[in-house]
Short mmCIF file of C-alpha atoms in Angstrom, two decimals:
data_model
loop_
_atom_site.label_atom_id
_atom_site.label_comp_id
_atom_site.label_asym_id
_atom_site.label_seq_id
_atom_site.Cartn_x
_atom_site.Cartn_y
_atom_site.Cartn_z
CA MET M 457 37.07 -3.66 16.13
CA SER M 458 34.41 -5.44 14.25
CA LEU M 459 31.37 -4.02 13.51
CA GLU M 460 29.62 -5.28 16.26
CA GLU M 461 32.03 -3.23 18.84
CA LYS M 462 31.71 0.18 16.19
CA LEU M 463 27.80 -0.39 16.30
CA THR M 464 27.16 -0.54 20.44
CA ALA M 465 29.48 1.58 20.95
CA ILE M 466 27.12 3.92 18.42
CA LEU M 467 23.63 2.31 20.26
CA GLY M 468 25.05 1.21 23.37
CA LYS M 469 23.79 -2.51 24.12
CA ASN M 470 20.11 -2.07 24.23
CA GLY M 471 20.95 -1.27 20.14
CA VAL M 472 22.24 -3.76 19.60
CA ILE M 473 21.12 -7.23 18.68
CA THR M 474 22.93 -10.07 17.72
CA ASP M 475 21.40 -12.83 19.61
CA VAL M 476 19.34 -14.78 16.83
CA SER M 477 15.07 -15.72 18.84
CA ASP M 478 15.75 -11.10 19.47
CA MET M 479 16.30 -10.73 16.13
CA ALA M 480 13.19 -12.12 15.34
CA PRO M 481 10.37 -9.59 14.58
CA TYR M 482 12.69 -8.18 12.30
CA LEU M 483 13.27 -10.65 10.36
CA HIS M 484 9.87 -11.23 9.44
CA GLU M 485 7.97 -11.73 5.72
CA GLU M 486 4.35 -10.92 6.14
CA ARG M 487 3.18 -14.10 4.13
CA GLY M 488 6.23 -16.21 5.73
CA LEU M 489 7.52 -16.65 1.61
CA VAL M 490 11.02 -16.03 2.95
CA THR M 491 13.47 -16.12 6.13
CA SER M 492 15.18 -12.70 5.89
CA LYS M 493 17.71 -13.57 7.79
CA ALA M 494 21.46 -10.57 9.74
CA ASP M 495 24.09 -10.49 11.91
CA ILE M 496 23.38 -8.11 13.83
CA VAL M 497 20.02 -5.63 14.52
CA ALA M 498 20.34 -1.59 14.88
CA ARG M 499 18.24 0.11 16.81
CA PRO M 500 19.11 3.74 16.36
CA ALA M 501 16.95 6.49 17.96
CA THR M 502 18.65 9.36 16.14
CA THR M 503 19.07 10.73 13.35
CA GLN M 504 22.85 11.61 13.74
CA GLU M 505 23.32 7.70 15.74
CA VAL M 506 21.55 6.45 11.75
CA SER M 507 24.25 8.64 10.41
CA ALA M 508 26.76 6.46 12.56
CA VAL M 509 25.39 3.73 12.46
CA VAL M 510 25.64 4.24 8.48
CA CYS M 511 29.42 5.53 8.47
CA ALA M 512 30.85 1.89 10.27
CA CYS M 513 28.65 -0.15 7.64
CA ALA M 514 29.78 2.19 4.50
CA GLU M 515 33.77 1.46 5.92
CA SER M 516 33.83 -2.01 5.65
CA LYS M 517 30.55 -2.52 2.39
CA THR M 518 28.76 -4.15 4.58
CA SER M 519 25.42 -4.33 3.04
CA ILE M 520 22.12 -2.39 4.94
CA VAL M 521 18.20 -2.96 5.57
CA ALA M 522 15.77 -0.94 6.93
CA VAL M 523 13.27 -2.18 8.24
CA GLY M 524 9.85 -0.93 10.22
CA GLY M 525 6.62 -2.60 10.16
CA SER M 526 7.59 -6.17 8.09
CA THR M 527 3.89 -5.34 6.69
CA GLY M 528 5.29 -5.41 2.52
CA LEU M 529 4.28 -7.68 0.38
CA VAL M 530 7.13 -7.35 -1.98
CA GLY M 531 9.71 -8.83 -0.14
CA GLY M 532 11.79 -5.24 0.01
CA THR M 533 12.80 -5.99 3.48
CA ILE M 534 14.63 -9.12 3.23
CA ALA M 535 18.20 -9.00 4.71
CA ASN M 536 20.81 -11.42 3.82
CA GLY M 537 23.05 -11.18 6.17
CA GLY M 538 24.52 -7.55 6.94
CA VAL M 539 22.41 -5.43 9.24
CA ILE M 540 18.96 -4.35 9.76
CA LEU M 541 18.37 -1.43 10.26
CA ALA M 542 15.50 -1.18 12.71
CA THR M 543 13.25 1.82 12.25
CA ASP M 544 11.10 1.28 15.19
CA ARG M 545 13.18 4.38 18.19
CA LEU M 546 12.81 6.40 15.56
CA ASN M 547 9.50 7.28 16.22
CA LYS M 548 8.59 11.18 17.71
CA ILE M 549 5.97 13.36 16.14
CA ILE M 550 8.16 15.98 16.10
CA GLU M 551 5.29 19.38 15.33
CA VAL M 552 1.27 19.12 14.52
CA ASP M 553 0.83 22.02 12.27
CA PRO M 554 -2.82 22.96 11.45
CA LEU M 555 -2.11 26.61 10.14
CA ASN M 556 0.21 25.79 7.92
CA ASN M 557 -1.70 22.04 7.15
CA THR M 558 1.53 20.13 8.58
CA MET M 559 3.12 17.88 10.10
CA THR M 560 6.69 17.09 11.49
CA VAL M 561 7.32 13.46 11.82
CA GLU M 562 10.01 10.51 12.56
CA THR M 563 10.57 7.46 10.21
CA GLY M 564 9.07 5.24 12.28
CA CYS M 565 6.35 5.93 13.51
CA ILE M 566 2.80 3.88 12.85
CA LEU M 567 0.43 4.88 10.90
CA VAL M 568 -2.74 5.22 12.66
CA ASP M 569 -0.39 7.47 15.27
CA LEU M 570 0.45 9.77 12.72
CA GLN M 571 -4.19 10.07 12.34
CA ASN M 572 -4.78 9.88 15.26
CA ALA M 573 -2.49 13.18 15.94
CA ALA M 574 -3.44 14.97 13.62
CA ALA M 575 -7.20 13.77 14.18
CA GLU M 576 -6.36 16.14 17.67
CA LYS M 577 -5.66 18.82 15.45
CA ASN M 578 -8.61 18.87 14.19
CA CYS M 579 -6.65 17.80 10.66
CA LEU M 580 -6.29 14.49 8.50
CA PHE M 581 -3.70 12.17 7.22
CA PRO M 582 -5.58 11.06 4.56
CA LEU M 583 -3.24 8.25 4.03
CA SER M 584 -4.96 5.14 5.68
CA LEU M 585 -4.44 1.56 4.39
CA GLY M 586 -5.13 -2.16 6.05
CA ALA M 587 -2.02 -2.52 7.97
CA GLU M 588 -2.01 1.01 9.15
CA GLY M 589 -1.85 -0.24 13.23
CA SER M 590 1.13 -1.98 12.82
CA CYS M 591 2.75 -0.44 9.19
CA ARG M 592 5.72 2.36 9.90
CA ILE M 593 5.60 5.60 7.78
CA GLY M 594 9.44 4.80 6.09
CA GLY M 595 8.22 2.30 5.11
CA ASN M 596 4.77 3.41 3.44
CA LEU M 597 7.78 6.50 2.03
CA SER M 598 9.55 4.48 0.75
CA THR M 599 7.69 2.39 -1.19
CA ASN M 600 5.12 5.38 -1.97
CA ALA M 601 2.09 3.44 -0.54
CA GLY M 602 -1.17 3.63 -1.86
CA GLY M 603 -4.72 2.52 -0.04
CA VAL M 604 -8.19 3.57 -0.03
CA GLY M 605 -8.10 7.27 -0.77
CA VAL M 606 -5.56 7.35 -3.41
CA LEU M 607 -9.02 8.59 -5.60
CA ARG M 608 -9.11 12.42 -2.98
CA TYR M 609 -5.86 12.59 -2.03
CA GLY M 610 -3.23 10.74 -4.17
CA ASN M 611 -0.65 8.51 -3.40
CA THR M 612 2.61 9.21 -0.29
CA ARG M 613 4.34 10.64 -2.82
CA ASP M 614 1.92 13.19 -3.35
CA LEU M 615 1.16 13.65 0.97
CA VAL M 616 4.97 13.98 1.21
CA LEU M 617 6.82 18.31 0.81
CA GLY M 618 10.02 17.40 2.93
CA LEU M 619 12.43 15.16 3.29
CA GLU M 620 15.80 13.91 5.51
CA VAL M 621 17.34 11.42 4.51
CA VAL M 622 21.11 9.24 5.86
CA LEU M 623 22.78 8.90 2.57
CA PRO M 624 25.14 5.58 1.87
CA ASN M 625 28.61 6.76 2.65
CA GLY M 626 26.53 8.43 5.92
CA GLU M 627 25.73 11.80 5.17
CA ILE M 628 22.70 13.25 6.66
CA TRP M 629 20.32 15.23 3.33
CA ASP M 630 18.70 17.87 4.89
CA GLY M 631 15.04 18.45 2.69
CA LEU M 632 13.60 19.29 5.81
CA SER M 633 11.36 21.42 4.04
CA ALA M 634 7.43 22.47 5.18
CA LEU M 635 7.11 24.19 2.16
CA ARG M 636 4.07 24.23 -0.61
CA LYS M 637 6.50 25.89 -3.89
CA ASP M 638 9.98 25.64 -3.85
CA ASN M 639 11.09 25.64 -7.05
CA THR M 640 15.07 25.40 -6.30
CA GLY M 641 16.63 22.92 -9.13
CA TYR M 642 15.78 19.17 -8.76
CA ASP M 643 13.63 17.92 -6.94
CA LEU M 644 15.70 15.12 -4.89
CA LYS M 645 13.26 14.25 -2.58
CA GLN M 646 11.24 12.33 -4.99
CA LEU M 647 14.40 9.72 -5.73
CA PHE M 648 13.71 8.18 -2.07
CA ILE M 649 10.62 7.93 -2.10
CA GLY M 650 10.09 4.54 -3.57
CA ALA M 651 13.08 3.46 -3.38
CA GLU M 652 12.25 1.27 -1.36
CA GLY M 653 15.21 1.65 0.65
CA THR M 654 18.27 2.09 -2.12
CA LEU M 655 19.59 5.34 -2.19
CA GLY M 656 19.36 6.21 1.74
CA ILE M 657 18.00 5.83 4.38
CA ILE M 658 14.56 8.65 5.44
CA THR M 659 15.38 9.56 9.36
CA LYS M 660 12.09 12.75 8.75
CA ALA M 661 9.28 13.98 6.59
CA VAL M 662 6.99 16.08 6.70
CA LEU M 663 3.39 15.01 5.82
CA LYS M 664 1.02 17.76 4.73
CA LEU M 665 -2.98 17.13 6.49
CA PHE M 666 -5.83 17.95 5.66
CA PRO M 667 -10.04 19.44 7.69
CA ALA M 668 -10.26 16.42 8.84
CA PRO M 669 -13.95 15.11 7.68
CA ARG M 670 -16.79 16.37 9.45
CA THR M 671 -19.69 14.58 7.42
CA ILE M 672 -19.09 10.85 6.95
CA ILE M 673 -21.55 8.65 4.44
CA THR M 674 -21.02 5.75 2.93
CA VAL M 675 -22.51 3.05 1.45
CA MET M 676 -22.76 -0.51 0.12
CA ALA M 677 -23.98 -0.72 -3.13
CA ALA M 678 -24.92 -3.92 -4.71
CA LEU M 679 -24.57 -4.60 -7.87
CA PRO M 680 -25.92 -7.47 -11.18
CA GLU M 681 -23.19 -7.63 -13.02
CA LEU M 682 -19.39 -6.48 -13.30
CA GLU M 683 -20.13 -3.76 -16.02
CA ALA M 684 -22.29 -1.95 -13.78
CA ILE M 685 -18.96 -1.00 -11.76
CA LEU M 686 -17.38 1.53 -13.73
CA LYS M 687 -21.03 3.31 -14.94
CA LEU M 688 -22.23 3.76 -11.23
CA PHE M 689 -18.08 5.32 -10.04
CA THR M 690 -19.37 7.80 -13.82
CA THR M 691 -22.70 9.12 -11.56
CA THR M 692 -21.23 9.12 -8.70
CA ARG M 693 -18.07 11.32 -9.71
CA GLN M 694 -19.93 13.21 -11.48
CA LEU M 695 -23.00 14.17 -9.87
CA CYS M 696 -20.91 14.06 -5.82
CA GLY M 697 -17.22 15.38 -7.23
CA ASP M 698 -14.28 15.52 -4.79
CA ARG M 699 -16.68 14.21 -2.28
CA LEU M 700 -16.33 11.75 -2.92
CA THR M 701 -13.32 9.62 -1.62
CA ALA M 702 -13.39 5.94 -1.28
CA PHE M 703 -14.43 3.87 -4.59
CA GLU M 704 -14.00 -0.25 -3.56
CA LEU M 705 -14.84 -2.89 -5.58
CA ILE M 706 -15.72 -6.28 -3.96
CA PRO M 707 -16.83 -9.37 -5.81
CA ARG M 708 -18.72 -12.47 -3.98
CA ILE M 709 -15.71 -14.75 -4.14
CA GLY M 710 -14.30 -12.07 -2.07
CA MET M 711 -17.80 -11.61 1.06
CA ASP M 712 -18.10 -15.42 1.17
CA LEU M 713 -14.91 -16.12 1.63
CA GLY M 714 -14.74 -13.03 4.16
CA ILE M 715 -17.83 -14.76 6.39
CA GLU M 716 -16.87 -18.30 6.07
CA HIS M 717 -13.35 -17.10 7.91
CA ILE M 718 -13.04 -14.31 9.43
CA PRO M 719 -15.37 -13.66 12.44
CA GLY M 720 -17.41 -10.74 12.37
CA VAL M 721 -18.07 -10.40 8.53
CA ILE M 722 -21.15 -10.41 8.00
CA ASP M 723 -23.97 -9.91 4.33
CA PRO M 724 -25.28 -6.83 5.26
CA PHE M 725 -28.01 -7.61 2.21
CA GLU M 726 -30.61 -10.72 1.84
CA ALA M 727 -30.25 -12.20 -1.21
CA THR M 728 -26.39 -12.29 -3.32
CA HIS M 729 -25.10 -11.12 -5.22
CA PRO M 730 -22.02 -11.60 -8.39
CA PHE M 731 -20.33 -7.81 -6.81
CA TYR M 732 -20.50 -4.86 -4.95
CA ALA M 733 -19.37 -1.74 -4.52
CA LEU M 734 -17.91 0.22 -1.58
CA ILE M 735 -18.73 4.03 -1.66
CA GLU M 736 -17.63 7.10 0.81
CA LEU M 737 -18.15 10.59 0.43
CA THR M 738 -16.44 13.03 2.67
CA SER M 739 -16.74 16.51 3.26
CA ALA M 740 -16.12 18.73 5.84
CA ARG M 741 -18.68 20.83 6.35
CA GLU M 742 -20.64 19.39 8.79
CA ASN M 743 -23.88 18.34 8.48
CA ASP M 744 -23.30 18.40 5.07
CA ASP M 745 -25.82 16.76 3.44
CA LEU M 746 -23.97 14.38 1.45
CA ARG M 747 -26.75 11.84 1.78
CA SER M 748 -29.14 13.23 -0.49
CA GLU M 749 -26.40 13.11 -2.81
CA ILE M 750 -25.32 9.66 -2.80
CA GLU M 751 -28.60 8.66 -3.14
CA THR M 752 -29.61 10.60 -6.12
CA VAL M 753 -26.82 8.68 -6.96
CA LEU M 754 -28.80 5.54 -6.75
CA GLU M 755 -32.12 6.58 -7.96
CA LYS M 756 -30.91 7.14 -10.63
CA ALA M 757 -28.44 3.37 -10.62
CA PHE M 758 -31.43 1.59 -9.28
CA GLU M 759 -33.42 2.91 -12.64
CA ASP M 760 -30.78 2.64 -14.75
CA GLY M 761 -30.26 -1.24 -13.26
CA VAL M 762 -26.72 -0.81 -12.78
CA VAL M 763 -27.93 -1.32 -9.32
CA SER M 764 -29.69 -4.17 -7.81
CA ASP M 765 -29.22 -3.27 -3.62
CA ALA M 766 -27.44 -0.87 -1.41
CA VAL M 767 -27.47 -0.59 2.38
CA PHE M 768 -26.00 2.51 3.99
CA ALA M 769 -23.60 2.83 7.30
CA GLU M 770 -25.93 4.63 10.26
CA SER M 771 -23.53 4.46 12.89
CA ASP M 772 -19.41 4.88 13.32
CA ALA M 773 -19.66 0.84 13.53
CA GLN M 774 -21.91 -0.20 11.16
CA ARG M 775 -19.33 1.68 9.61
CA GLN M 776 -16.65 -0.42 10.75
CA GLU M 777 -17.99 -3.52 9.26
CA LEU M 778 -18.63 -2.38 5.48
CA TRP M 779 -14.82 -1.47 6.31
CA LYS M 780 -13.89 -4.22 8.07
CA ILE M 781 -15.26 -6.89 4.60
CA ARG M 782 -13.00 -4.87 1.95
CA GLU M 783 -10.89 -4.87 4.62
CA GLU M 784 -9.98 -8.85 5.39
CA ILE M 785 -10.11 -10.50 1.66
CA PRO M 786 -7.00 -10.81 1.86
CA ALA M 787 -7.01 -12.30 5.86
CA ALA M 788 -9.05 -14.24 4.29
CA GLN M 789 -8.16 -15.64 1.05
CA THR M 790 -4.95 -17.06 2.50
CA ARG M 791 -7.63 -19.32 5.36
CA GLU M 792 -9.33 -20.11 2.52
CA GLY M 793 -5.18 -21.06 0.94
CA GLY M 794 -3.06 -20.98 -1.70
CA SER M 795 -3.29 -17.37 -3.21
CA ILE M 796 -1.32 -15.39 -5.68
CA LYS M 797 -1.37 -12.19 -5.59
CA HIS M 798 -1.18 -9.43 -7.85
CA ASP M 799 -1.27 -6.18 -7.09
CA VAL M 800 -1.82 -4.83 -10.74
CA SER M 801 -3.26 -1.10 -11.80
CA VAL M 802 -4.69 0.32 -15.97
CA PRO M 803 -6.18 3.04 -16.67
CA VAL M 804 -9.56 3.47 -14.76
CA SER M 805 -12.31 2.70 -18.22
CA LYS M 806 -10.09 -0.91 -18.99
CA THR M 807 -10.92 -2.15 -15.20
CA VAL M 808 -13.35 -3.91 -16.65
CA ALA M 809 -12.30 -5.49 -19.58
CA PHE M 810 -8.98 -5.74 -17.87
CA ILE M 811 -11.08 -8.39 -14.81
CA THR M 812 -13.28 -11.08 -17.94
CA GLU M 813 -9.90 -11.15 -19.60
CA ALA M 814 -8.33 -12.23 -17.18
CA SER M 815 -11.03 -14.27 -15.31
CA LYS M 816 -11.47 -15.77 -19.00
CA ARG M 817 -7.49 -16.17 -19.62
CA VAL M 818 -6.13 -17.66 -16.27
CA SER M 819 -9.67 -20.05 -16.00
CA ASP M 820 -8.38 -21.10 -19.76
CA ALA M 821 -4.81 -22.19 -18.23
CA LEU M 822 -6.97 -23.86 -14.54
CA PRO M 823 -10.70 -24.75 -14.72
CA GLY M 824 -11.74 -24.19 -11.85
CA ILE M 825 -9.57 -21.11 -10.42
CA ARG M 826 -10.98 -18.75 -8.24
CA PRO M 827 -10.48 -15.28 -9.15
CA CYS M 828 -10.88 -12.79 -6.43
CA PRO M 829 -10.36 -8.65 -8.42
CA PHE M 830 -10.86 -6.33 -6.16
CA GLY M 831 -9.92 -2.79 -4.95
CA HIS M 832 -9.36 0.25 -6.08
CA ILE M 833 -11.34 0.50 -9.10
CA GLY M 834 -11.87 4.14 -8.50
CA ASP M 835 -8.38 4.67 -9.58
CA GLY M 836 -8.14 1.64 -11.83
CA ASN M 837 -5.71 -0.12 -9.23
CA ILE M 838 -6.92 -3.50 -8.55
CA HIS M 839 -5.78 -6.73 -5.69
CA TYR M 840 -6.60 -9.44 -8.46
CA ASN M 841 -5.13 -11.79 -6.38
CA LEU M 842 -6.22 -16.56 -7.48
CA THR M 843 -7.04 -18.65 -4.78
CA GLN M 844 -6.64 -21.94 -6.02
CA PRO M 845 -9.23 -24.38 -6.82
CA THR M 846 -11.64 -26.88 -4.04
CA ASP M 847 -9.39 -29.55 -5.70
CA LEU M 848 -6.14 -28.82 -5.54
CA SER M 849 -3.37 -28.64 -3.09
CA LYS M 850 -1.60 -25.88 -2.19
CA GLU M 851 1.69 -26.03 -2.74
CA ASP M 852 0.31 -28.05 -6.31
CA PHE M 853 -1.01 -24.31 -6.70
CA MET M 854 1.07 -22.40 -5.70
CA ALA M 855 3.57 -23.84 -7.72
CA ARG M 856 1.82 -22.48 -11.04
CA TYR M 857 2.87 -19.12 -9.78
CA GLU M 858 5.42 -17.51 -12.13
CA GLU M 859 2.87 -18.94 -15.73
CA PHE M 860 0.65 -17.40 -13.85
CA ASN M 861 1.80 -13.98 -12.76
CA ARG M 862 2.45 -14.31 -16.85
CA ILE M 863 -1.00 -14.56 -17.59
CA VAL M 864 -1.91 -11.52 -15.83
CA HIS M 865 0.87 -9.33 -15.90
CA ASP M 866 1.13 -9.35 -20.45
CA LEU M 867 -2.22 -8.97 -20.20
CA VAL M 868 -1.55 -5.75 -17.38
CA VAL M 869 1.15 -4.25 -19.99
CA ASP M 870 -1.06 -4.88 -22.80
CA MET M 871 -3.22 -2.69 -21.44
CA ASN M 872 -0.16 0.33 -20.73
CA GLY M 873 -1.10 -0.42 -17.11
CA SER M 874 1.89 -0.92 -14.13
CA ILE M 875 2.69 -4.75 -12.42
CA SER M 876 3.12 -2.75 -8.86
CA ALA M 877 0.26 0.01 -8.20
CA GLU M 878 0.32 0.41 -5.21
CA HIS M 879 2.59 -2.89 -3.05
CA GLY M 880 6.75 -2.12 -4.10
CA ILE M 881 8.98 -3.97 -6.45
CA GLY M 882 11.12 -5.53 -3.92
CA SER M 883 12.65 -8.34 -4.14
CA PHE M 884 9.89 -10.87 -5.37
CA LYS M 885 8.97 -8.74 -8.57
CA ARG M 886 12.95 -8.32 -9.58
CA GLU M 887 12.85 -10.29 -12.18
CA GLU M 888 9.08 -8.85 -13.62
CA LEU M 889 10.12 -5.46 -13.85
CA ALA M 890 13.28 -6.87 -15.67
CA HIS M 891 11.09 -8.48 -18.32
CA TYR M 892 8.92 -5.88 -18.92
CA ALA M 893 10.94 -2.64 -18.61
CA SER M 894 12.65 -0.09 -21.15
CA GLU M 895 16.51 -1.22 -21.31
CA THR M 896 16.43 2.57 -21.27
CA THR M 897 14.34 2.46 -18.13
CA ILE M 898 16.61 0.11 -16.35
CA SER M 899 19.59 1.92 -17.91
CA LEU M 900 17.80 4.94 -15.76
CA MET M 901 18.11 3.19 -12.78
CA ARG M 902 20.56 1.68 -12.68
CA ALA M 903 22.85 5.00 -13.10
CA VAL M 904 20.86 6.87 -10.69
CA LYS M 905 22.12 4.01 -8.02
CA GLN M 906 25.71 3.43 -8.83
CA ALA M 907 25.75 7.40 -8.08
CA ILE M 908 23.97 7.10 -4.38
CA ASP M 909 25.42 4.22 -3.18
CA PRO M 910 28.01 3.20 -5.33
CA ASP M 911 28.95 -0.16 -3.06
CA ASN M 912 25.46 -0.76 -3.54
CA ILE M 913 25.20 -1.12 0.33
CA MET M 914 21.57 0.15 0.87
CA ASN M 915 19.10 -2.35 0.56
CA PRO M 916 20.42 -4.68 -2.03
CA GLY M 917 19.45 -6.85 -4.48
CA LYS M 918 16.33 -4.94 -4.03
CA ILE M 919 13.86 -2.97 -7.46
CA ILE M 920 16.93 -4.10 -10.01
CA SER M 921 19.67 -6.03 -9.76
#
């Protein structure tokens, strides 16, 4: 019996796709940089079906690539033949427990659906990122996704209590604990969070919930210079404490590109400014006076020359308008032309120094290049994206991708930072990881991979070779 026949017997005809045109949605790569291909797309609807599919693939040593929302940016779900295991039918919200502040979900649930399900119980699932309307929680878990709430709530890794995982031999590991204290040996779930599907396929998760915010204040502050951003952050953090939920950097070029290319992006200020900070405070208490807190911060910042102007969101619609400026920067850059993207992190105290020095180095290498540094300044994660010069073609600019990777990543490593803050390694950054990581680190990763997946059938070619 062929593998296709085995999988059809397990999943039925509707659970197996072999027609190339019908496979297309599962072969998508977000930035269009590579083409994924597979012999079969399998669409299991239960953990037991996932297990049976993996067992069948293990028997023939056929590679398996798990695919969720396909919104990743590092080629983590690119297949080169074999089986793509799509998680879109594993989409049940099993339980929301507001007393335990947890929710138990299947891997194929779309992130925004989890946010909404939590909200219906007056709870908050705080993971939030630009792709939340289409990304799936399994992908978020497998890449340890970050997003705009890390400053207060942590990465995805910090939001997980338990997992259920199908291992490369088809066995089901039941670690679906809803306990906050469980000190019984190795914390095995952490092996699979951030492993990008190279060690097993996450099928279910128990996620942490928090009290729903009842008061939200969002403000955008205009800054006279880049150096002001850390001064403003320090003052905000000191005076507002853990009510500070998001603190995002936006450069003027990000604002300009959004206005030019994205409908609905508007400049909320009359004058132009070189940089902006998007700040959000939240509280679980209704009618909490957060506005007075941030006004105190801004008054001090105005007096010290740290802030030039500020705009408050006076309604939810205005809040969405301010966030749209920030979240549409990547799309605006894409429409402008070639964009070399870097998802990096350095200690918060070094963010301004990093942006300043990186901009000098890339401009020395290519006069006219347009750096667009933006993102989660409050946790040190900078999306240091480079937009092509206006007098250079996209093709000629993108041909220098590796050159600019080396310039930026060398500086990041010199500053004790990370070449991948929240997007993962996938296939695109595999060689970069091999270049910068120590031999001991790579050896440990290979040992873990060999121990759990000796035949290398789980998402081969990702993270390590």
